[in-house]
XYZ file of C-alpha atoms in Angstrom:
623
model
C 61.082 113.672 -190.550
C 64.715 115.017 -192.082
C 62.878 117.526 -193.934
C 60.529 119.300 -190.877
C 63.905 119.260 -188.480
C 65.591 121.176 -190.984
C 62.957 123.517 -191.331
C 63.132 124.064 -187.742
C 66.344 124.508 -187.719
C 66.101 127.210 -190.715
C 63.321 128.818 -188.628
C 65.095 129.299 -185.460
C 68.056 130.494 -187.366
C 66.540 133.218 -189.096
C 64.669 134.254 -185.707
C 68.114 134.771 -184.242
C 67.156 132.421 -181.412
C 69.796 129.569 -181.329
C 70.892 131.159 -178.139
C 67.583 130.337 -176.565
C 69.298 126.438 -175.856
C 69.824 127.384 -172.529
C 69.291 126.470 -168.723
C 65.915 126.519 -166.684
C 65.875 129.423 -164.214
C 63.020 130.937 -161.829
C 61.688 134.606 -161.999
C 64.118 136.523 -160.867
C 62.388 138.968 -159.040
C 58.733 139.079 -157.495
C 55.864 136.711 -159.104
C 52.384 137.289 -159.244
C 49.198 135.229 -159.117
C 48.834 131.938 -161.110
C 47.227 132.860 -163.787
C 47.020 129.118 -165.658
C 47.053 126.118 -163.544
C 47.168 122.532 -164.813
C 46.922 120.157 -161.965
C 45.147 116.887 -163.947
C 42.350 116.663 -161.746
C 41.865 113.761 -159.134
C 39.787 110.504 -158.430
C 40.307 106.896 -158.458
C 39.503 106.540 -161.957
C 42.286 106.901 -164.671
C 41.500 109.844 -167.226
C 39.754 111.249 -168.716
C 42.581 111.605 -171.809
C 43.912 115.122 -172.748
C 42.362 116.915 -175.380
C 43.174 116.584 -178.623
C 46.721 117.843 -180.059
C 48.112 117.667 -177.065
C 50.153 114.972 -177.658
C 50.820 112.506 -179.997
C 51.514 109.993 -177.147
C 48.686 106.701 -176.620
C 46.358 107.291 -174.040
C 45.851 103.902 -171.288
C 43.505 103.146 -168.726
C 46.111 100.352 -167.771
C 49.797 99.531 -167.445
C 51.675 102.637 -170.323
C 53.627 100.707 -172.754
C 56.511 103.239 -174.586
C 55.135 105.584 -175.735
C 51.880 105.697 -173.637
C 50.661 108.066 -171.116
C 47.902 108.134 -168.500
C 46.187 110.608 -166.021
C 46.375 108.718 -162.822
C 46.772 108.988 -159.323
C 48.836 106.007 -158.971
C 51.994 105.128 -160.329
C 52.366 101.555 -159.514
C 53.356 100.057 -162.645
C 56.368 97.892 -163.820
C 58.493 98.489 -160.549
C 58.158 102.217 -160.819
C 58.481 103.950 -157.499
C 54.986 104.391 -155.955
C 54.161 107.989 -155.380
C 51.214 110.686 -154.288
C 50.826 113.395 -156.958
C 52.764 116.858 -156.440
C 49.335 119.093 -155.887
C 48.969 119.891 -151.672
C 46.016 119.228 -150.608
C 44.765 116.818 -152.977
C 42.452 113.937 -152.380
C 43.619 110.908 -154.959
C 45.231 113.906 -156.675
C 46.636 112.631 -160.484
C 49.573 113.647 -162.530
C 50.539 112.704 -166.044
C 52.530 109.660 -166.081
C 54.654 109.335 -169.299
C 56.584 106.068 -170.640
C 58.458 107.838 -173.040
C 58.488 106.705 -176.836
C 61.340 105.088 -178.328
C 62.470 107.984 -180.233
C 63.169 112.007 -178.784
C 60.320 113.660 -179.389
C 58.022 116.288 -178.312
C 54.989 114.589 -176.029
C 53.046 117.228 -174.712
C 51.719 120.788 -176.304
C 49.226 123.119 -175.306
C 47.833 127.234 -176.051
C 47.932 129.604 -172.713
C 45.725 132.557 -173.277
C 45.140 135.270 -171.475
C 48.759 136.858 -171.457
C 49.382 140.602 -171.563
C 51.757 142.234 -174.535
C 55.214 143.144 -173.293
C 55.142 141.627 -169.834
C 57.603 138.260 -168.521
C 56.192 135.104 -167.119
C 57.509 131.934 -165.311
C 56.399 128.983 -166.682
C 57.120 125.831 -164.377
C 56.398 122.413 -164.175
C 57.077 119.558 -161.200
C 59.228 116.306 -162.589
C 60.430 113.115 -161.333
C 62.014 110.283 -162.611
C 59.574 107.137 -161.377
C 62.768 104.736 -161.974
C 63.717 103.305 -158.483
C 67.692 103.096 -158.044
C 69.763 100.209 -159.985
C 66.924 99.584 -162.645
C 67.752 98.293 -165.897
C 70.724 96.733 -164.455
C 72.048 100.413 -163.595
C 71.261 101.339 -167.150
C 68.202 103.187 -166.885
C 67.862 105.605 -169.386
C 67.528 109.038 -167.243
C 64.897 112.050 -167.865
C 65.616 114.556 -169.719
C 62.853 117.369 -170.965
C 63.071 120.543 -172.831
C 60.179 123.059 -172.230
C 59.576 125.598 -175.350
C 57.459 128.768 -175.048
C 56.079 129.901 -178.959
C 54.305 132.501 -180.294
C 50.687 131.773 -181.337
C 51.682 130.862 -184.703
C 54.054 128.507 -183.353
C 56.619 130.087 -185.291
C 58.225 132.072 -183.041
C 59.933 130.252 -180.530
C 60.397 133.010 -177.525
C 62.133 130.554 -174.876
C 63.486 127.162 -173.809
C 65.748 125.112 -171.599
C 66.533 121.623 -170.564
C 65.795 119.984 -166.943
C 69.174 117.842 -168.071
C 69.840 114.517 -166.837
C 67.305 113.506 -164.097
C 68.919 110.165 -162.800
C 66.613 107.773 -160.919
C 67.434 107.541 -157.472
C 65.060 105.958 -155.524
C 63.530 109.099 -154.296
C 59.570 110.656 -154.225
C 60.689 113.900 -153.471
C 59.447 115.691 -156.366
C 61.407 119.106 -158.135
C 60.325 122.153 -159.586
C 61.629 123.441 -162.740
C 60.819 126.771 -164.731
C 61.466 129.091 -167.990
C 60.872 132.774 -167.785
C 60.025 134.153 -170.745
C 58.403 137.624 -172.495
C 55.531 138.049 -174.714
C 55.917 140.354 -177.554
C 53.728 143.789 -178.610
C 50.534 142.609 -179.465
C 51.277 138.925 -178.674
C 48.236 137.332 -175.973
C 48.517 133.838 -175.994
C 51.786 131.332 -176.221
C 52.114 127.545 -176.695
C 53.619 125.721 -174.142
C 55.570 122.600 -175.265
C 57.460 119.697 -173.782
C 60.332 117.104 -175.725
C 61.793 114.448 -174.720
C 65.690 114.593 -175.535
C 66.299 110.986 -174.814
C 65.193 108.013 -176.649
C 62.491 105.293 -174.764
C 63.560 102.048 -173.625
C 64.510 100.698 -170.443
C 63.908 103.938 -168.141
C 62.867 107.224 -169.207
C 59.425 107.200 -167.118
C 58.691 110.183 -165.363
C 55.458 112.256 -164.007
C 54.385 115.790 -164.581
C 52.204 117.922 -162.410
C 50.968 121.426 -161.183
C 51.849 123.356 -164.616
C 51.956 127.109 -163.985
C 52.052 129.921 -165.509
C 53.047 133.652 -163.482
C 53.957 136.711 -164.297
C 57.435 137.919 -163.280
C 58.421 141.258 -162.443
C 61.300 143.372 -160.183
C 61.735 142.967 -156.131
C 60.114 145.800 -155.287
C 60.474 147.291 -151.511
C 57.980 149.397 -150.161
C 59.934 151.351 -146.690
C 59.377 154.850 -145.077
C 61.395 157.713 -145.097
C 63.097 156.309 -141.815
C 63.980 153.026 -143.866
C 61.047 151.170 -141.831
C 60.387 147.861 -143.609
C 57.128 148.144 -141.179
C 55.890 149.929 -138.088
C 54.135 148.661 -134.780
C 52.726 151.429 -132.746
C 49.656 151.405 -129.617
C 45.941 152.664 -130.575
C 46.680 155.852 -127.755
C 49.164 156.955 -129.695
C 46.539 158.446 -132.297
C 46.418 158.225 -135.763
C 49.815 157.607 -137.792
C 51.083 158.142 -141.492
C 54.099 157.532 -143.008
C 55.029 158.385 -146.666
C 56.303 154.874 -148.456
C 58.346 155.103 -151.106
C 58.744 152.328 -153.707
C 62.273 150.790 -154.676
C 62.412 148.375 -157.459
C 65.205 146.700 -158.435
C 65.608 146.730 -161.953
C 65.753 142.991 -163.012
C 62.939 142.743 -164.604
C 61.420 146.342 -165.875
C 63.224 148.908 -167.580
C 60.358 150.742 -166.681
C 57.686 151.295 -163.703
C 53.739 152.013 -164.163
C 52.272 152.160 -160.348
C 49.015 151.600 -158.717
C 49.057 151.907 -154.882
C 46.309 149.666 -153.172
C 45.496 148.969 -149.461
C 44.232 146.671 -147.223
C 42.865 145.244 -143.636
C 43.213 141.776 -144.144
C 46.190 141.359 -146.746
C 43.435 139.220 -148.371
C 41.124 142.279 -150.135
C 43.313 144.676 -151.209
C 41.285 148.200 -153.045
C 42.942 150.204 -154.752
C 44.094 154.118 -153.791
C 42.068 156.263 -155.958
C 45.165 158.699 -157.248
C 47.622 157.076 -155.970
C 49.717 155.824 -159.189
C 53.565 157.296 -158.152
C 56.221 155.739 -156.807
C 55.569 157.195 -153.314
C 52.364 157.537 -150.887
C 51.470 159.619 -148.121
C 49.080 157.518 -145.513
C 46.148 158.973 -143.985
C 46.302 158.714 -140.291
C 46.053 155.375 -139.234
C 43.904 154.255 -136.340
C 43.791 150.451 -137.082
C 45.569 147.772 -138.709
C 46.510 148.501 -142.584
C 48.595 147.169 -145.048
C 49.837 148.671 -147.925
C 51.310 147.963 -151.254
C 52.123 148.619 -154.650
C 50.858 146.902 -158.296
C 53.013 147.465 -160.441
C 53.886 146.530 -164.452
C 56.551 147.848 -167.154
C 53.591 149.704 -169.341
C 50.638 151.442 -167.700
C 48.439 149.782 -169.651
C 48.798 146.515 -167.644
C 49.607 147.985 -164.087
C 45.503 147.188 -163.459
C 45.490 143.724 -165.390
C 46.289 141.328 -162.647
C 47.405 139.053 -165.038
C 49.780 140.837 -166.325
C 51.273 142.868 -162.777
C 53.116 142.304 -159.952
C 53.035 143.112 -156.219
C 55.173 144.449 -153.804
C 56.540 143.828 -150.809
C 53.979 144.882 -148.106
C 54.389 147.656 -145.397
C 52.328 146.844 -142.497
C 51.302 149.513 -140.394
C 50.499 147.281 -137.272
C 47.956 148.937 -134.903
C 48.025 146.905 -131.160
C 44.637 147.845 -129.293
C 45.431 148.783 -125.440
C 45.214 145.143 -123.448
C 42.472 144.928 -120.857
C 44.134 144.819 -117.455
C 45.224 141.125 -116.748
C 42.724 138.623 -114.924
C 44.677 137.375 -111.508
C 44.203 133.682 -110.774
C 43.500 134.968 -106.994
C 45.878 135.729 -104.130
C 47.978 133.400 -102.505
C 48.974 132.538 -99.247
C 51.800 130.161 -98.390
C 54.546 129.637 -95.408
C 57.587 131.181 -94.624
C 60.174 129.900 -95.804
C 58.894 128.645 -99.049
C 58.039 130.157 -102.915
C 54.405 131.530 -103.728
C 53.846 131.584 -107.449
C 51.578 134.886 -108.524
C 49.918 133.918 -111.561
C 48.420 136.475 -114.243
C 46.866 135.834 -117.359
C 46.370 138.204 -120.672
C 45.127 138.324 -124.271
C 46.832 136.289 -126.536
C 50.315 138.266 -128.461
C 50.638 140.237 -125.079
C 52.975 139.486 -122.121
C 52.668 140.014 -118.372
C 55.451 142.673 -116.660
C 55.338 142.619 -112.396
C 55.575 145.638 -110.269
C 55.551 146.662 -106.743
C 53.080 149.724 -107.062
C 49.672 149.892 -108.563
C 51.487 153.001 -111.106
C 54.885 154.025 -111.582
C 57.462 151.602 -109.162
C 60.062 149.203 -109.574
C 59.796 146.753 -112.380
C 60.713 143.296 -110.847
C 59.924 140.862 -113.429
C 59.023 141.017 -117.832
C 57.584 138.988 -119.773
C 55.795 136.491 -117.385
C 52.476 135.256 -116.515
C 53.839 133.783 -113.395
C 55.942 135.637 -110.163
C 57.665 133.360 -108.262
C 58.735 135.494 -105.141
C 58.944 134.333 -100.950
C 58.264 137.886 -99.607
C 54.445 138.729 -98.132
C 52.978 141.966 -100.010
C 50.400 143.414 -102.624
C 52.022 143.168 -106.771
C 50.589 144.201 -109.604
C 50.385 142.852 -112.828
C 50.192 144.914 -116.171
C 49.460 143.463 -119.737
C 51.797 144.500 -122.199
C 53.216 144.399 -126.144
C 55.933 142.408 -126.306
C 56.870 144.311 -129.489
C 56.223 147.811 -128.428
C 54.876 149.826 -125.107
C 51.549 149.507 -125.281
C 50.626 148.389 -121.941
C 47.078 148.261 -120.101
C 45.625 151.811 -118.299
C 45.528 149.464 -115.158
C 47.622 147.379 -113.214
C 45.870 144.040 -111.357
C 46.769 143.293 -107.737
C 47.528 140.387 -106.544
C 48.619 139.485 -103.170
C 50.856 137.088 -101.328
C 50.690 135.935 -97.930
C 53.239 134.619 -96.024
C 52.058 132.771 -92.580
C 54.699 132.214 -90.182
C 56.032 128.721 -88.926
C 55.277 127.053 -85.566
C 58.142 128.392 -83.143
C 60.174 125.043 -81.794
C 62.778 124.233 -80.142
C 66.257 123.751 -81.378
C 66.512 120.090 -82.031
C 68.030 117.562 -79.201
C 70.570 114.938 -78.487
C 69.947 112.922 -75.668
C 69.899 108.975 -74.410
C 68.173 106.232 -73.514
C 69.505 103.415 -71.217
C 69.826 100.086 -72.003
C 66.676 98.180 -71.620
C 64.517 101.236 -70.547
C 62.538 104.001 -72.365
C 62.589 107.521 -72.343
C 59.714 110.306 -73.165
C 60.276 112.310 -76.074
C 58.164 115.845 -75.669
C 57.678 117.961 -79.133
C 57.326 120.488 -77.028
C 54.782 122.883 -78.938
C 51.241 123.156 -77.678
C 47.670 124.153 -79.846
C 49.208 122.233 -83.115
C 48.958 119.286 -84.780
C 51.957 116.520 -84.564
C 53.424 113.544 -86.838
C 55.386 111.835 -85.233
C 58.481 109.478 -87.371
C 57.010 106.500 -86.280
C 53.466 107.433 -87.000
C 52.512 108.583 -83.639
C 50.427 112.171 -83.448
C 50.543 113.177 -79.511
C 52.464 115.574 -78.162
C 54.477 112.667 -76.391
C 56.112 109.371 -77.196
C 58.147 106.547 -75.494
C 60.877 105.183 -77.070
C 62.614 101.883 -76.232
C 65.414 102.412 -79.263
C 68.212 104.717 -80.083
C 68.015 105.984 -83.501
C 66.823 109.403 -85.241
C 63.366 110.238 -85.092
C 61.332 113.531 -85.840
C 57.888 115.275 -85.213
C 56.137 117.479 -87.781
C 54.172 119.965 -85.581
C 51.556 121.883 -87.976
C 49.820 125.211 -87.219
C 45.998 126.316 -87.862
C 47.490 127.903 -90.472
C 48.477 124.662 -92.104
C 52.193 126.021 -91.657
C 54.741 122.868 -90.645
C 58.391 122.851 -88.850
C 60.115 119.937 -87.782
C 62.333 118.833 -84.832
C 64.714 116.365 -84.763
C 65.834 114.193 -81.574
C 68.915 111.898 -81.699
C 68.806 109.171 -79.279
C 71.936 107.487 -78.317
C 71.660 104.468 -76.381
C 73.763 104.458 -72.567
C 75.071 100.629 -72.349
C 75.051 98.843 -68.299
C 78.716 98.434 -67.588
C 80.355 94.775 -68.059
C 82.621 93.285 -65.595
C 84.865 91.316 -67.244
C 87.676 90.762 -64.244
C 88.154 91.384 -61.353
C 91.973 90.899 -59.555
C 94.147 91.612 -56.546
C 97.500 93.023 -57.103
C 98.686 93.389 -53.889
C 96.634 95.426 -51.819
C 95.196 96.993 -54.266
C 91.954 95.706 -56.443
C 91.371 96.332 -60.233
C 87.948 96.614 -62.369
C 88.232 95.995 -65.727
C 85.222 96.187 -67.958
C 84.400 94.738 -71.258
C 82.672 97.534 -72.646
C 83.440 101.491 -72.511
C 81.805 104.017 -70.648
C 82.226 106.844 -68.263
C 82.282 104.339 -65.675
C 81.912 105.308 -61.842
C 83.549 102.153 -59.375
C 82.525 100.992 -55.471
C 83.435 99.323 -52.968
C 80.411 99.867 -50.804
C 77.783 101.387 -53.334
C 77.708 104.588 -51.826
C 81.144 106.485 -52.373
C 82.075 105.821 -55.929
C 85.356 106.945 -57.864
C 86.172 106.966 -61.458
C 89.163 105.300 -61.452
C 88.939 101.447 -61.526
C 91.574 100.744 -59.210
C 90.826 100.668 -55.638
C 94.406 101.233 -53.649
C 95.350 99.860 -49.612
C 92.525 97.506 -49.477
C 92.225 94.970 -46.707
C 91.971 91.739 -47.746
C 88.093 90.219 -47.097
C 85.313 89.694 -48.800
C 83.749 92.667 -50.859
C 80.957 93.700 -53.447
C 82.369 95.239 -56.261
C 79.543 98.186 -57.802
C 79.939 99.779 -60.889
C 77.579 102.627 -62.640
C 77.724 104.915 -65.785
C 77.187 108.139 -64.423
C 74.140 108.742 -66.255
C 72.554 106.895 -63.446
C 71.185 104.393 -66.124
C 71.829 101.357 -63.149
C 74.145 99.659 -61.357
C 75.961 96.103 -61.816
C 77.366 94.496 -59.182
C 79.985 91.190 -58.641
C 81.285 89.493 -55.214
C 85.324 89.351 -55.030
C 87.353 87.930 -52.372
C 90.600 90.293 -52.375
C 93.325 88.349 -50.272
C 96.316 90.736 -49.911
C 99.410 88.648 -51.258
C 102.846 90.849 -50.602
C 104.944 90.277 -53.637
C 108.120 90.172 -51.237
C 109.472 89.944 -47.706
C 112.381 90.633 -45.962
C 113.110 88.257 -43.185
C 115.976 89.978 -41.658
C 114.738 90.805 -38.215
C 114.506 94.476 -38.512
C 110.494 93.540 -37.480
C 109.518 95.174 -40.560
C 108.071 92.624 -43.540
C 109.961 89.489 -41.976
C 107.316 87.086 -42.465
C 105.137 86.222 -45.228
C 101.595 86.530 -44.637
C 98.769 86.643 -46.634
C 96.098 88.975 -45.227
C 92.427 88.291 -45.286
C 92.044 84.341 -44.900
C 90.128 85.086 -41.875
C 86.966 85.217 -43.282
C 87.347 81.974 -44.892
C 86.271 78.560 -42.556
C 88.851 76.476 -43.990
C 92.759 77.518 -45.159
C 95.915 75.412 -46.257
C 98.797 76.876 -47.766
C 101.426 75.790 -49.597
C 105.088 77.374 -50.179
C 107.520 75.432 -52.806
C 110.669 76.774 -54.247
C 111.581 77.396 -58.118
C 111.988 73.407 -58.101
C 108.551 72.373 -56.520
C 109.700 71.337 -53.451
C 107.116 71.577 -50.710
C 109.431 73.789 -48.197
C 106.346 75.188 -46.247
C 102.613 73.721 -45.024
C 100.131 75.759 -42.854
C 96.400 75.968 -42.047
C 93.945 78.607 -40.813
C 96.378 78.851 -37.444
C 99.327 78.832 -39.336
C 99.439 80.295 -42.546
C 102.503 82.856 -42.278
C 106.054 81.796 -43.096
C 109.292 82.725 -41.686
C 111.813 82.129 -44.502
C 113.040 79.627 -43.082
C 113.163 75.574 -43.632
C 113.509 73.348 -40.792
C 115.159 75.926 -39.090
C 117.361 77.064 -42.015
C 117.349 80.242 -43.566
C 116.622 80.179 -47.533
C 118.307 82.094 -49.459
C 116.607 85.010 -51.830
C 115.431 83.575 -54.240
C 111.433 83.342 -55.984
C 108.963 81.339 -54.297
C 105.409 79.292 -55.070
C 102.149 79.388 -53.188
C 99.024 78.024 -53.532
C 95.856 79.054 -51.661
C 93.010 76.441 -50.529
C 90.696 78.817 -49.074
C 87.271 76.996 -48.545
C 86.169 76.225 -52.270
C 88.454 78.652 -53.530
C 92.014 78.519 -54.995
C 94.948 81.530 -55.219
C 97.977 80.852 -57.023
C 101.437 83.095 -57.786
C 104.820 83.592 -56.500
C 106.554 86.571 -54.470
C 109.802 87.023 -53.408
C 112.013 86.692 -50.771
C 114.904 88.779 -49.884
C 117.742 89.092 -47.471
């Protein structure tokens, strides 16, 4: 074992390629085709084993021991992480599943042919550690696998790198890693190995799939003279050609060999008899074609697809002039609401509105539907949304507007209080809905509130009208009282109350002045005429004073209208309750005086018998 490491190492020394212990990296520039694929197949059933010399590992249809591998398409051993393989697509796709031995070692090995002399590949290989987070007691020994490109004679070893430590964390997200390498004059074929650099043991599982193998060449850009990366233009504008020129970038190739090629699919490309510079001159174009370049560092690979590259591609886009767009029909709606024009086109093309069938005012891009309020004929024209390249003709479609019913303005107005009033919509030869479900012209309402009618036209066009109903209360006497001569209405509600005495002359002040005592009916109305309440009231006329000096003017107290009763007494008493004065229906005045004295000023009592009826209060009397 001592002896064929230090023969290696002697080898790579003398090939001058220690320096080759470096990092993975990916083709720097543009790749080409697969040309090697190794994706290990698929099915339910483990195997079949690799072919001899590929590894020196133990093939197992079961559970890989150190040291083992399998081709499988599950990975649900030990407690390894459970995985699909990396290959898209694939149905019980496998991958090579490796339990690493206990000692660094290579594990996998095997020829590519095919290669062309002189010309750089990416090799690359998916990895991942199948070690779920925390195993081995957060000791898990991690992956760690150095890829090696060698000549045929597997002496010569052109490249390698190392993936370096690939921890386990838990996660089935696979990663890509790759070697670029070149072949040498005259050199066809390479072999393609894998070592592990860590020793087996707890950890170090991992699983390999979709080996590849590309060649790797410059970014090459492909633009016109006017720096177009690609051009869009309409068939009417007649053939096209640009002249492309090519632009590599150097980091790759020291040198270009060309072979122009084009296409109508950018799936079969053919190539451009001539055509092997580093610029081309299109015929005219008249329908879609792509273009690019094939190109290699010698000319003797530039038509060896395993051994070129491609370019970028220049498209030379060709949009065919859009049939007119199909209208989803005319539309008619009311005024005062939206109509929404509708217009449909090919798919890739947009809809642009105008107001003329040519030429006019552009009033709205990019849209299948106009939303617009105002009656007329637009017109709808398919178009690019990359370039102008709209359709010869323009599609009309038109909007109607139909006008509302014509009503009047809504209404306040009243109801009395326990009565009904008709509410009228007011519009004939229409169609009503009433707010309370009623569809004649005319309702009766018995309630204030808010209510509405929907009157509709033979044109199906509506308009509303709204009535507000405020209820008109009766008036409620709540007193009724003499002061003096005068007699005062008071009411427990609030109105614009009208007051009577007889029913006929009414006055809007509540107090009735210089009545004459008797008996009287008391009316009071609001003046909406919504009724009349009424209330009897006997109004005796009480002075509040007297002077009994015997000027004949005021000297005697006298209550006036206790003629209309059938039986009066009446009472006087001073401030101490002493009965100082007694009368009846023939004597119911008083003089001032008590048995034949004068009484001084002073505040006096009465009470009023009066039939069934009793008056009370005090007045004064002064000297």
């Amino acid at each position: 074992m001592y002896s064929r490491c230090f023969l290696l190492t002697i080898l790579l020394t003398c090939c001058g390629i220690t320096s080759l212990h470096a990092q993975l990296g990916f083709c720097g520039g543009n790749s080409g085709d697969p040309i090697f694929t190794e994706d290990f197949g698929s099915g339910t059933t483990d195997g079949p084993a690799l072919p001899a010399g590929t590894t020196t590992y133990r093939f197992t249809t079961g559970t890989p021991n150190d040291g083992d591998y399998t081709i499988s398409s599950t990975s649900n051993y030990f407690d390894w992480l459970s995985i699909q393989d990396h290959t898209p697509g694939d149905s019980n796709g496998k991958s090579f599943i490796v339990n690493a031995s206990f000692t660094a070692g290579e594990f996998y090995q095997r020829e590519v042919t095919g290669l062309c002399e002189n010309t750089t590949y990416e090799f690359s290989s998916w990895l991942i550690n199948l070690q779920p987070t925390g195993s081995c007691e957060g000791n898990s020994i991690p992956v760690n696998v150095r890829f090696q490109i060698w000549d045929e004679t597997d002496t010569n070893l052109l490249a390698q790198g190392d993936t370096g430590s690939i921890p386990g964390t838990g996660s089935t997200q696979w990663n890509q890693y790759a070697l670029v390498f070149k072949t040498e004059p005259g050199q066809t074929s390479v072999i393609l190995k894998m070592r592990n650099n860590s020793n087996g043991g707890c950890g170090n599982d991992l699983a390999i799939d979709d080996i590849l193998f590309k060649s790797c060449g410059d970014n090459i850009n492909v633009s016109s003279g006017a720096n177009e990366q690609s051009l869009v233009v309409c068939e009417n504008q007649g053939g096209v050609s640009r002249t492309l020129t090519v632009t590599p970038d150097f980091s790759i190739f020291s040198t270009h060999a060309y072979q122009w090629q084009q296409s109508t699919d950018q799936q079969n490309w053919t190539d451009i008899p001539g055509e092997t510079g580093d610029t081309l001159s299109t015929p005219a174009v008249t329908s879609t074609t792509y273009f690019r370049v094939k190109t290699s560092e010698d000319p003797i690979n530039v038509n060896n697809d395993l051994c070129n590259v491609v370019s970028d591609v220049f498209d030379i886009i060709v949009l065919p002039v859009p049939n007119a767009p199909t209208s989803a029909g005319d539309v008619i709606i009311c005024e005062g609401e939206l109509g929404t024009l509708t217009a449909t086109t090919q798919n890739s093309y947009s809809i642009n509105w105008y107001d003329a069938p040519t030429g006019g005012n552009l009033i709205l891009a990019e849209n299948q539907n106009l939303e617009i309020g105002i009656a007329g004929t637009y017109y709808a024209e398919s178009n690019s949304n990359e370039i102008e390249c709209a359709s010869i003709t323009r599609t009309a479609v038109t909007l109607t507007v139909n006008p509302l019913p014509l009503i009047p303005d809504d209404v306040s107005t009243f109801i009395c209080e326990d009565s009904f009033i008709t509410l009228d919509a007011a519009v004939d030869k229409v169609t009503y809905q009433w707010s309370t479900g009623a569809t004649t012209k005319l309702i009766d309402i018995t309630e204030p509130g808010e209510y509405s009618v929907t009157v509709t036209n033979t044109n199906g066009c509506s308009e509303s009208r709204n009535f507000f109903v405020e209820q008109i209360d009766l008036p409620r006497i709540d007193r009724i009282e003499s002061d003096g001569p005068s007699i005062i209405v008071s009411t427990i509600n609030e109105g614009n109350f009208e007051y009577s005495l007889d029913g006929i002359s009414f006055q809007s002040n509540p107090i009735f002045e210089a009545v004459k005592g008797g008996f009287y009916t008391i009316y009071v109305q609001d003046n909406t005429n919504c009724g009349v309440v009424t209330e009897d009231f006997y109004h005796l006329v009480i002075p509040k004073f007297f002077t009994p000096n015997g000027d004949a003017v005021n000297d005697v107290f006298e209550p006036d209208g206790l003629e209309i009763f059938n039986s009066v007494t009446i009472s006087i008493f001073d401030r101490y309750g002493k009965l100082i004065k007694f009368g009846n229906t023939n004597s119911a005045s008083w003089d001032g005086t008590f048995q034949g004295e004068r009484l001084p000023e002073d505040d006096y009592w009465y009470l009023i018998e009066a039939d069934s009826v009793q008056f009370k209060g005090h007045f004064s009397l002064k000297r």
